[in-house]
XYZ file of C-alpha atoms in Angstrom:
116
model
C -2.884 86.342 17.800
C -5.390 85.303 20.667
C -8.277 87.772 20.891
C -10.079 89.008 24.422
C -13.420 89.353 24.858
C -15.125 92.012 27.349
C -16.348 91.203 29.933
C -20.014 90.565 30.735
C -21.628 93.430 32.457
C -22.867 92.922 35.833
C -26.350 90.879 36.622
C -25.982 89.667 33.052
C -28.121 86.274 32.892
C -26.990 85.203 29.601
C -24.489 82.977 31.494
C -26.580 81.551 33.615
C -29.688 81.091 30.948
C -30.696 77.116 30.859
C -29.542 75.792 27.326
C -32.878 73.367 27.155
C -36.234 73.257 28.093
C -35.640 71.519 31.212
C -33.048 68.579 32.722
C -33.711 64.949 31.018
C -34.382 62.030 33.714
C -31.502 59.929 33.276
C -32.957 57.167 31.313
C -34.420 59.847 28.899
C -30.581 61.357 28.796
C -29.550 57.620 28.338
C -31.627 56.870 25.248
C -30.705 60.041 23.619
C -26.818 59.416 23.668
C -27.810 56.404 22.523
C -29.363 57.622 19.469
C -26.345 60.375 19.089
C -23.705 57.508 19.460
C -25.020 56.139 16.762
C -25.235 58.962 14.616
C -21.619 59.524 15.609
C -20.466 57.397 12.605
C -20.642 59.056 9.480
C -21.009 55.744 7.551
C -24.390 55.345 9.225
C -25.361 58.634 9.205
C -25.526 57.924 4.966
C -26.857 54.960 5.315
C -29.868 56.495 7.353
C -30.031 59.567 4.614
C -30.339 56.785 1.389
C -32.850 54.970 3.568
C -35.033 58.250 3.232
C -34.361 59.068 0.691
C -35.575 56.181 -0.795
C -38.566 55.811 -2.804
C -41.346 55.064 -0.079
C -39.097 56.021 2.446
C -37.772 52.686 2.737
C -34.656 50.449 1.804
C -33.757 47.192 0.922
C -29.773 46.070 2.568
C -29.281 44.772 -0.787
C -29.737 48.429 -2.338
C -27.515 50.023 0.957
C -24.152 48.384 0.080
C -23.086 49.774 -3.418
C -23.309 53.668 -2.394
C -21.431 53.063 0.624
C -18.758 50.343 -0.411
C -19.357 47.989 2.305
C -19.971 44.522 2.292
C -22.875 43.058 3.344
C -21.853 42.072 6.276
C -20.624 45.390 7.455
C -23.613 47.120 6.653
C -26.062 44.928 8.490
C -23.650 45.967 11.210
C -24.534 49.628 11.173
C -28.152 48.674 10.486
C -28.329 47.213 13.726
C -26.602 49.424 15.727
C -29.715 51.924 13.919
C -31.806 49.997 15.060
C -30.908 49.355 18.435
C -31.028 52.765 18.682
C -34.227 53.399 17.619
C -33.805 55.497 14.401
C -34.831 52.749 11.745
C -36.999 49.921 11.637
C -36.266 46.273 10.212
C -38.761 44.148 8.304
C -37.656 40.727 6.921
C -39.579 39.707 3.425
C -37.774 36.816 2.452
C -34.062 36.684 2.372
C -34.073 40.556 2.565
C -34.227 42.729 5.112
C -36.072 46.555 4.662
C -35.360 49.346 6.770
C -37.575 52.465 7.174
C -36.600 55.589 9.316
C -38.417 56.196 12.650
C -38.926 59.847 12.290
C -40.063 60.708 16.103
C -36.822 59.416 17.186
C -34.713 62.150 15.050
C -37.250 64.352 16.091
C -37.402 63.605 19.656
C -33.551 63.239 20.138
C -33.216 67.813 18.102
C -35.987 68.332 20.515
C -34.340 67.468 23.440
C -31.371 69.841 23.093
C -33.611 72.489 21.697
C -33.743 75.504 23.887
C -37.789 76.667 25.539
């Protein structure tokens, strides 16, 4: 059974209240979704949580592929969609790559939507 809501009383401003502290230019707005779009796949939203998780706050790909049952190959996918976005780095030592979490960009990309 739908349910009505009343209606707002007159000169209310709560519709009209900005939702963030101010509009983003659009190449601010552009690397944001970018960092969102890649946090839209939950596969690499694990991948970044085991990365910092990690002791050191760092990961080997060899130690990413187990707890997510990927291949190798897959995963170094998602790692570089991460890091095109911005949200990890990459370090090669050796054969291996290591990935660390950027942790301005998660905390530049809340602060964005976050309201004054």
């Amino acid at each position: 059974m739908a349910t009505s809501l009343p209606p707002l009383a007159a000169g209310a401003a709560a519709c009209c209240s900005p939702v963030t502290a101010g509009v983003l230019a659009v190449d601010d707005a552009e690397r944001i979704a970018r960092i969102f779009k890649a946090l839209g796949d939950p596969t690499r939203v694990r991948l970044l949580s085991l990365i910092a998780a990690s002791e050191g706050g760092e990961a080997c790909i060899c130690d990413l592929t187990e707890p997510v049952g990927l291949s190798q190959p897959t995963v170094s996918h998602h790692m570089k969609q991460l890091v095109d976005a911005g949200l990890v780095t990459r370090e090669q030592r050796g054969k291996w790559a290591y990935f660390a979490v950027v942790e301005d960009a998660l905390r530049n990309a809340a602060a964005a939507l976050r309201t004054v």
